[in-house]
Amino acid sequence: MSDDKNAVTISVLSEDPKEKKGNEKRNRDTESLKLSEEDERIKSQVELLVTRAGDSNPALAATAIQQLIELLRTHTGGSMASVPKPLKYVRSMYAQLEKVLKDTTDASAAVRLHDVLSFVAMTIEFPEGRRASLEHKLQGTQDDLAEWGHEYLRFLAGSISAEWKERAGKAEGVNHLTGFVQQIVSYMVSHQDEPTAVDLLMEVEDINAILPLTDSHNYRRIASYLAAVSKYLTRPMDTAALRAVYDVYLKMESYNEALFVALQLGDRGLVRNLFEKCHRAALRLQMALTCARYRLYLEMDNEEEELLNEAMGNMRLSQLYRHAAGDLDSMPPKSPEDIFKTGMDGQELTTSSDSSFKLVCAFASGLVNCGFGKDTYLTEKNASWPYEQTEIALLRRRPCWTYHLWDHAEGLDKRLH
């Protein structure tokens, strides 16, 4: 009895705390999964439209399918960072839509259902080798790709590339895909996504189809991308890509840019064609000098083209160089005092007897006055050191003729005498 009197009463919970905590978590998860009012409305609308799409009344079914298409297009007009809500709910009913398609007897309704299934299929993962989106679209409307938005066309372009490659490997026809290719390329170029258009055309080996779509606003982007991609292609695709770049520049009369591509291709015929197409004298002269830089000489038959012949042979290089120097006010020869910014303290740099210092002045003066035809330090009357036969004098004599660089007439005459 004494033990009972000393006993302590302990309160015990009627429910398991762990189980209660688990129930609370499930309740919170259930609350978070509850759809918002807008989501519930969209889901109910999608379910109703999918149900009515299989209605026995053709008019009612056609109306439901059209409303479903408009709902999908409205919410997926641009690029999709996430799956839009209507598309998410339609995707969950993909199997039901396929059953509706199988049961329908209306040909026009079947075509539109194929359009819907093609669009929804891009968000569903299928077994490898099956391209459900392309399969449905080939049985759907053939000329409305642009109405389905940018992301759908990008996805379809990838499917077409894979299908084209597979069928070409089996020597099967691909003509049924050309219409889609043209629509996608036209859409991408008009929406400033030239890389996707170019990639698709290269996959189907029809890169020249980009030429009619080029204009003054996009030709540089197209040409630049093609030129960059050509570096990673194997023959003959790299040559075809560069030739397309040449054609783009030629169409837009960017002859100088086209010349660099022609020189890269090593095609003298393309170079000559540019000279025949271009009629601007200044640009033709620039092109001739570019050819001379790459050591490519084209004999011009016309006697009036003597200037171009001389430019290609580097005969006018000295004259043009000095003309440019005159425009930049760089023709007056620079003395060592001007170069080193010294002599302000009265020290005469040119009369210094230090051979090493004279060597420095000789090289500095020769390089600064290179090609200008005048050099006060190297050609001064009382300068006897260039004619000394010592080892250091012979070394100093090397830069003496740099001021006559490219001057094959006067410079060569002075060196001979």
JSON list of C-alpha atoms in Angstrom, two decimals, residues 62-218:
[
{"chain": "A", "resi": 62, "resn": "ALA", "atom": "CA", "xyz": [-14.63, 20.96, -84.86]},
{"chain": "A", "resi": 63, "resn": "THR", "atom": "CA", "xyz": [-15.45, 23.99, -82.69]},
{"chain": "A", "resi": 64, "resn": "ALA", "atom": "CA", "xyz": [-13.92, 22.35, -79.61]},
{"chain": "A", "resi": 65, "resn": "ILE", "atom": "CA", "xyz": [-10.73, 21.46, -81.49]},
{"chain": "A", "resi": 66, "resn": "GLN", "atom": "CA", "xyz": [-10.39, 24.99, -82.85]},
{"chain": "A", "resi": 67, "resn": "GLN", "atom": "CA", "xyz": [-10.87, 26.50, -79.40]},
{"chain": "A", "resi": 68, "resn": "LEU", "atom": "CA", "xyz": [-8.26, 24.11, -78.02]},
{"chain": "A", "resi": 69, "resn": "ILE", "atom": "CA", "xyz": [-5.81, 25.21, -80.73]},
{"chain": "A", "resi": 70, "resn": "GLU", "atom": "CA", "xyz": [-6.43, 28.88, -79.98]},
{"chain": "A", "resi": 71, "resn": "LEU", "atom": "CA", "xyz": [-5.95, 28.24, -76.26]},
{"chain": "A", "resi": 72, "resn": "LEU", "atom": "CA", "xyz": [-2.59, 26.58, -76.87]},
{"chain": "A", "resi": 73, "resn": "ARG", "atom": "CA", "xyz": [-1.40, 29.26, -79.29]},
{"chain": "A", "resi": 74, "resn": "THR", "atom": "CA", "xyz": [-2.44, 32.12, -77.02]},
{"chain": "A", "resi": 75, "resn": "HIS", "atom": "CA", "xyz": [-0.38, 30.88, -74.09]},
{"chain": "A", "resi": 76, "resn": "THR", "atom": "CA", "xyz": [2.65, 29.70, -76.09]},
{"chain": "A", "resi": 77, "resn": "GLY", "atom": "CA", "xyz": [3.18, 32.47, -78.62]},
{"chain": "A", "resi": 78, "resn": "GLY", "atom": "CA", "xyz": [6.76, 33.28, -77.59]},
{"chain": "A", "resi": 79, "resn": "SER", "atom": "CA", "xyz": [9.65, 31.33, -76.14]},
{"chain": "A", "resi": 80, "resn": "MET", "atom": "CA", "xyz": [8.75, 29.08, -73.24]},
{"chain": "A", "resi": 81, "resn": "ALA", "atom": "CA", "xyz": [10.81, 29.29, -70.07]},
{"chain": "A", "resi": 82, "resn": "SER", "atom": "CA", "xyz": [8.41, 26.77, -68.53]},
{"chain": "A", "resi": 83, "resn": "VAL", "atom": "CA", "xyz": [5.53, 24.63, -69.75]},
{"chain": "A", "resi": 84, "resn": "PRO", "atom": "CA", "xyz": [2.43, 26.87, -70.07]},
{"chain": "A", "resi": 85, "resn": "LYS", "atom": "CA", "xyz": [-0.56, 25.81, -68.01]},
{"chain": "A", "resi": 86, "resn": "PRO", "atom": "CA", "xyz": [-2.91, 24.91, -70.90]},
{"chain": "A", "resi": 87, "resn": "LEU", "atom": "CA", "xyz": [-0.17, 22.83, -72.50]},
{"chain": "A", "resi": 88, "resn": "LYS", "atom": "CA", "xyz": [0.53, 21.11, -69.18]},
{"chain": "A", "resi": 89, "resn": "TYR", "atom": "CA", "xyz": [-3.07, 20.01, -68.79]},
{"chain": "A", "resi": 90, "resn": "VAL", "atom": "CA", "xyz": [-3.44, 19.00, -72.44]},
{"chain": "A", "resi": 91, "resn": "ARG", "atom": "CA", "xyz": [-0.25, 16.96, -72.13]},
{"chain": "A", "resi": 92, "resn": "SER", "atom": "CA", "xyz": [-1.79, 14.95, -69.31]},
{"chain": "A", "resi": 93, "resn": "MET", "atom": "CA", "xyz": [-4.66, 14.08, -71.68]},
{"chain": "A", "resi": 94, "resn": "TYR", "atom": "CA", "xyz": [-2.44, 13.13, -74.63]},
{"chain": "A", "resi": 95, "resn": "ALA", "atom": "CA", "xyz": [-3.59, 9.51, -74.61]},
{"chain": "A", "resi": 96, "resn": "GLN", "atom": "CA", "xyz": [-7.23, 10.60, -74.60]},
{"chain": "A", "resi": 97, "resn": "LEU", "atom": "CA", "xyz": [-6.61, 12.86, -77.59]},
{"chain": "A", "resi": 98, "resn": "GLU", "atom": "CA", "xyz": [-5.00, 9.99, -79.48]},
{"chain": "A", "resi": 99, "resn": "LYS", "atom": "CA", "xyz": [-8.08, 7.89, -78.78]},
{"chain": "A", "resi": 100, "resn": "VAL", "atom": "CA", "xyz": [-10.30, 10.72, -80.05]},
{"chain": "A", "resi": 101, "resn": "LEU", "atom": "CA", "xyz": [-8.19, 10.87, -83.22]},
{"chain": "A", "resi": 102, "resn": "LYS", "atom": "CA", "xyz": [-8.48, 7.13, -83.71]},
{"chain": "A", "resi": 103, "resn": "ASP", "atom": "CA", "xyz": [-12.27, 7.18, -83.33]},
{"chain": "A", "resi": 104, "resn": "THR", "atom": "CA", "xyz": [-13.02, 10.26, -85.42]},
{"chain": "A", "resi": 105, "resn": "THR", "atom": "CA", "xyz": [-14.43, 9.86, -88.92]},
{"chain": "A", "resi": 106, "resn": "ASP", "atom": "CA", "xyz": [-14.26, 13.53, -89.92]},
{"chain": "A", "resi": 107, "resn": "ALA", "atom": "CA", "xyz": [-11.19, 14.08, -92.12]},
{"chain": "A", "resi": 108, "resn": "SER", "atom": "CA", "xyz": [-10.91, 17.82, -91.38]},
{"chain": "A", "resi": 109, "resn": "ALA", "atom": "CA", "xyz": [-11.20, 17.21, -87.64]},
{"chain": "A", "resi": 110, "resn": "ALA", "atom": "CA", "xyz": [-8.51, 14.53, -87.88]},
{"chain": "A", "resi": 111, "resn": "VAL", "atom": "CA", "xyz": [-6.14, 16.99, -89.57]},
{"chain": "A", "resi": 112, "resn": "ARG", "atom": "CA", "xyz": [-6.59, 19.53, -86.80]},
{"chain": "A", "resi": 113, "resn": "LEU", "atom": "CA", "xyz": [-6.19, 16.86, -84.13]},
{"chain": "A", "resi": 114, "resn": "HIS", "atom": "CA", "xyz": [-2.88, 15.91, -85.71]},
{"chain": "A", "resi": 115, "resn": "ASP", "atom": "CA", "xyz": [-1.83, 19.56, -85.38]},
{"chain": "A", "resi": 116, "resn": "VAL", "atom": "CA", "xyz": [-2.68, 19.56, -81.67]},
{"chain": "A", "resi": 117, "resn": "LEU", "atom": "CA", "xyz": [-0.96, 16.24, -81.01]},
{"chain": "A", "resi": 118, "resn": "SER", "atom": "CA", "xyz": [2.13, 17.40, -82.91]},
{"chain": "A", "resi": 119, "resn": "PHE", "atom": "CA", "xyz": [2.38, 20.49, -80.75]},
{"chain": "A", "resi": 120, "resn": "VAL", "atom": "CA", "xyz": [1.81, 18.64, -77.48]},
{"chain": "A", "resi": 121, "resn": "ALA", "atom": "CA", "xyz": [4.21, 15.84, -78.43]},
{"chain": "A", "resi": 122, "resn": "MET", "atom": "CA", "xyz": [7.22, 18.16, -78.24]},
{"chain": "A", "resi": 123, "resn": "THR", "atom": "CA", "xyz": [6.85, 18.17, -74.43]},
{"chain": "A", "resi": 124, "resn": "ILE", "atom": "CA", "xyz": [6.65, 14.37, -74.12]},
{"chain": "A", "resi": 125, "resn": "GLU", "atom": "CA", "xyz": [9.58, 11.99, -74.16]},
{"chain": "A", "resi": 126, "resn": "PHE", "atom": "CA", "xyz": [9.11, 9.12, -76.60]},
{"chain": "A", "resi": 127, "resn": "PRO", "atom": "CA", "xyz": [11.20, 6.02, -77.23]},
{"chain": "A", "resi": 128, "resn": "GLU", "atom": "CA", "xyz": [14.38, 6.71, -79.16]},
{"chain": "A", "resi": 129, "resn": "GLY", "atom": "CA", "xyz": [13.82, 6.83, -82.89]},
{"chain": "A", "resi": 130, "resn": "ARG", "atom": "CA", "xyz": [10.19, 7.93, -82.75]},
{"chain": "A", "resi": 131, "resn": "ARG", "atom": "CA", "xyz": [9.49, 11.51, -83.78]},
{"chain": "A", "resi": 132, "resn": "ALA", "atom": "CA", "xyz": [5.84, 11.81, -82.83]},
{"chain": "A", "resi": 133, "resn": "SER", "atom": "CA", "xyz": [5.70, 15.56, -83.31]},
{"chain": "A", "resi": 134, "resn": "LEU", "atom": "CA", "xyz": [6.90, 15.33, -86.91]},
{"chain": "A", "resi": 135, "resn": "GLU", "atom": "CA", "xyz": [4.77, 12.25, -87.60]},
{"chain": "A", "resi": 136, "resn": "HIS", "atom": "CA", "xyz": [1.58, 14.02, -86.57]},
{"chain": "A", "resi": 137, "resn": "LYS", "atom": "CA", "xyz": [2.46, 17.25, -88.37]},
{"chain": "A", "resi": 138, "resn": "LEU", "atom": "CA", "xyz": [3.04, 15.42, -91.63]},
{"chain": "A", "resi": 139, "resn": "GLN", "atom": "CA", "xyz": [-0.60, 14.31, -91.40]},
{"chain": "A", "resi": 140, "resn": "GLY", "atom": "CA", "xyz": [-1.82, 17.69, -90.20]},
{"chain": "A", "resi": 141, "resn": "THR", "atom": "CA", "xyz": [-1.96, 21.15, -91.74]},
{"chain": "A", "resi": 142, "resn": "GLN", "atom": "CA", "xyz": [1.09, 21.66, -93.95]},
{"chain": "A", "resi": 143, "resn": "ASP", "atom": "CA", "xyz": [1.34, 25.43, -94.27]},
{"chain": "A", "resi": 144, "resn": "ASP", "atom": "CA", "xyz": [0.71, 26.90, -90.81]},
{"chain": "A", "resi": 145, "resn": "LEU", "atom": "CA", "xyz": [4.00, 26.29, -89.00]},
{"chain": "A", "resi": 146, "resn": "ALA", "atom": "CA", "xyz": [4.62, 29.97, -88.27]},
{"chain": "A", "resi": 147, "resn": "GLU", "atom": "CA", "xyz": [1.36, 30.18, -86.30]},
{"chain": "A", "resi": 148, "resn": "TRP", "atom": "CA", "xyz": [2.62, 27.73, -83.67]},
{"chain": "A", "resi": 149, "resn": "GLY", "atom": "CA", "xyz": [5.47, 29.84, -82.35]},
{"chain": "A", "resi": 150, "resn": "HIS", "atom": "CA", "xyz": [9.24, 29.90, -82.21]},
{"chain": "A", "resi": 151, "resn": "GLU", "atom": "CA", "xyz": [9.87, 27.06, -79.76]},
{"chain": "A", "resi": 152, "resn": "TYR", "atom": "CA", "xyz": [7.74, 24.61, -81.71]},
{"chain": "A", "resi": 153, "resn": "LEU", "atom": "CA", "xyz": [9.57, 25.41, -84.94]},
{"chain": "A", "resi": 154, "resn": "ARG", "atom": "CA", "xyz": [12.95, 24.98, -83.27]},
{"chain": "A", "resi": 155, "resn": "PHE", "atom": "CA", "xyz": [11.88, 21.58, -81.97]},
{"chain": "A", "resi": 156, "resn": "LEU", "atom": "CA", "xyz": [10.48, 20.58, -85.35]},
{"chain": "A", "resi": 157, "resn": "ALA", "atom": "CA", "xyz": [13.71, 21.68, -87.05]},
{"chain": "A", "resi": 158, "resn": "GLY", "atom": "CA", "xyz": [15.65, 19.23, -84.90]},
{"chain": "A", "resi": 159, "resn": "SER", "atom": "CA", "xyz": [13.24, 16.42, -85.76]},
{"chain": "A", "resi": 160, "resn": "ILE", "atom": "CA", "xyz": [13.46, 17.22, -89.47]},
{"chain": "A", "resi": 161, "resn": "SER", "atom": "CA", "xyz": [17.27, 17.18, -89.35]},
{"chain": "A", "resi": 162, "resn": "ALA", "atom": "CA", "xyz": [17.29, 13.74, -87.75]},
{"chain": "A", "resi": 163, "resn": "GLU", "atom": "CA", "xyz": [14.62, 12.40, -90.11]},
{"chain": "A", "resi": 164, "resn": "TRP", "atom": "CA", "xyz": [16.41, 13.80, -93.16]},
{"chain": "A", "resi": 165, "resn": "LYS", "atom": "CA", "xyz": [19.70, 12.23, -92.17]},
{"chain": "A", "resi": 166, "resn": "GLU", "atom": "CA", "xyz": [18.09, 8.87, -91.49]},
{"chain": "A", "resi": 167, "resn": "ARG", "atom": "CA", "xyz": [16.13, 8.77, -94.74]},
{"chain": "A", "resi": 168, "resn": "ALA", "atom": "CA", "xyz": [19.09, 9.97, -96.80]},
{"chain": "A", "resi": 169, "resn": "GLY", "atom": "CA", "xyz": [21.20, 7.18, -95.33]},
{"chain": "A", "resi": 170, "resn": "LYS", "atom": "CA", "xyz": [18.59, 4.67, -96.49]},
{"chain": "A", "resi": 171, "resn": "ALA", "atom": "CA", "xyz": [18.28, 6.34, -99.92]},
{"chain": "A", "resi": 172, "resn": "GLU", "atom": "CA", "xyz": [14.63, 7.16, -99.21]},
{"chain": "A", "resi": 173, "resn": "GLY", "atom": "CA", "xyz": [12.77, 10.21, -100.48]},
{"chain": "A", "resi": 174, "resn": "VAL", "atom": "CA", "xyz": [12.75, 13.45, -98.51]},
{"chain": "A", "resi": 175, "resn": "ASN", "atom": "CA", "xyz": [10.63, 15.65, -100.76]},
{"chain": "A", "resi": 176, "resn": "HIS", "atom": "CA", "xyz": [7.78, 15.64, -98.25]},
{"chain": "A", "resi": 177, "resn": "LEU", "atom": "CA", "xyz": [10.02, 17.53, -95.80]},
{"chain": "A", "resi": 178, "resn": "THR", "atom": "CA", "xyz": [11.14, 20.36, -98.10]},
{"chain": "A", "resi": 179, "resn": "GLY", "atom": "CA", "xyz": [7.99, 22.41, -97.51]},
{"chain": "A", "resi": 180, "resn": "PHE", "atom": "CA", "xyz": [8.56, 22.36, -93.76]},
{"chain": "A", "resi": 181, "resn": "VAL", "atom": "CA", "xyz": [12.21, 23.32, -94.24]},
{"chain": "A", "resi": 182, "resn": "GLN", "atom": "CA", "xyz": [11.30, 26.35, -96.33]},
{"chain": "A", "resi": 183, "resn": "GLN", "atom": "CA", "xyz": [8.73, 27.54, -93.81]},
{"chain": "A", "resi": 184, "resn": "ILE", "atom": "CA", "xyz": [11.05, 27.14, -90.83]},
{"chain": "A", "resi": 185, "resn": "VAL", "atom": "CA", "xyz": [13.99, 28.85, -92.54]},
{"chain": "A", "resi": 186, "resn": "SER", "atom": "CA", "xyz": [11.84, 31.77, -93.67]},
{"chain": "A", "resi": 187, "resn": "TYR", "atom": "CA", "xyz": [10.38, 32.17, -90.18]},
{"chain": "A", "resi": 188, "resn": "MET", "atom": "CA", "xyz": [13.74, 32.02, -88.42]},
{"chain": "A", "resi": 189, "resn": "VAL", "atom": "CA", "xyz": [15.38, 34.54, -90.72]},
{"chain": "A", "resi": 190, "resn": "SER", "atom": "CA", "xyz": [12.47, 36.97, -90.37]},
{"chain": "A", "resi": 191, "resn": "HIS", "atom": "CA", "xyz": [12.70, 36.65, -86.57]},
{"chain": "A", "resi": 192, "resn": "GLN", "atom": "CA", "xyz": [16.49, 37.19, -86.43]},
{"chain": "A", "resi": 193, "resn": "ASP", "atom": "CA", "xyz": [17.33, 33.59, -85.60]},
{"chain": "A", "resi": 194, "resn": "GLU", "atom": "CA", "xyz": [19.63, 33.08, -88.56]},
{"chain": "A", "resi": 195, "resn": "PRO", "atom": "CA", "xyz": [21.80, 30.42, -86.86]},
{"chain": "A", "resi": 196, "resn": "THR", "atom": "CA", "xyz": [18.86, 28.01, -86.59]},
{"chain": "A", "resi": 197, "resn": "ALA", "atom": "CA", "xyz": [17.99, 28.59, -90.24]},
{"chain": "A", "resi": 198, "resn": "VAL", "atom": "CA", "xyz": [21.58, 28.07, -91.38]},
{"chain": "A", "resi": 199, "resn": "ASP", "atom": "CA", "xyz": [22.00, 24.94, -89.25]},
{"chain": "A", "resi": 200, "resn": "LEU", "atom": "CA", "xyz": [18.86, 23.40, -90.70]},
{"chain": "A", "resi": 201, "resn": "LEU", "atom": "CA", "xyz": [19.90, 24.16, -94.27]},
{"chain": "A", "resi": 202, "resn": "MET", "atom": "CA", "xyz": [23.31, 22.63, -93.68]},
{"chain": "A", "resi": 203, "resn": "GLU", "atom": "CA", "xyz": [21.69, 19.50, -92.27]},
{"chain": "A", "resi": 204, "resn": "VAL", "atom": "CA", "xyz": [19.56, 19.13, -95.40]},
{"chain": "A", "resi": 205, "resn": "GLU", "atom": "CA", "xyz": [22.54, 20.09, -97.61]},
{"chain": "A", "resi": 206, "resn": "ASP", "atom": "CA", "xyz": [20.83, 23.08, -99.21]},
{"chain": "A", "resi": 207, "resn": "ILE", "atom": "CA", "xyz": [22.81, 26.02, -97.85]},
{"chain": "A", "resi": 208, "resn": "ASN", "atom": "CA", "xyz": [22.29, 28.06, -101.03]},
{"chain": "A", "resi": 209, "resn": "ALA", "atom": "CA", "xyz": [18.60, 28.39, -100.14]},
{"chain": "A", "resi": 210, "resn": "ILE", "atom": "CA", "xyz": [19.59, 31.10, -97.65]},
{"chain": "A", "resi": 211, "resn": "LEU", "atom": "CA", "xyz": [20.64, 33.48, -100.44]},
{"chain": "A", "resi": 212, "resn": "PRO", "atom": "CA", "xyz": [17.14, 34.69, -101.49]},
{"chain": "A", "resi": 213, "resn": "LEU", "atom": "CA", "xyz": [16.36, 35.53, -97.85]},
{"chain": "A", "resi": 214, "resn": "THR", "atom": "CA", "xyz": [19.34, 37.82, -97.32]},
{"chain": "A", "resi": 215, "resn": "ASP", "atom": "CA", "xyz": [18.90, 41.58, -97.26]},
{"chain": "A", "resi": 216, "resn": "SER", "atom": "CA", "xyz": [20.72, 44.66, -96.02]},
{"chain": "A", "resi": 217, "resn": "HIS", "atom": "CA", "xyz": [19.59, 44.00, -92.44]},
{"chain": "A", "resi": 218, "resn": "ASN", "atom": "CA", "xyz": [20.68, 40.40, -91.98]}
]
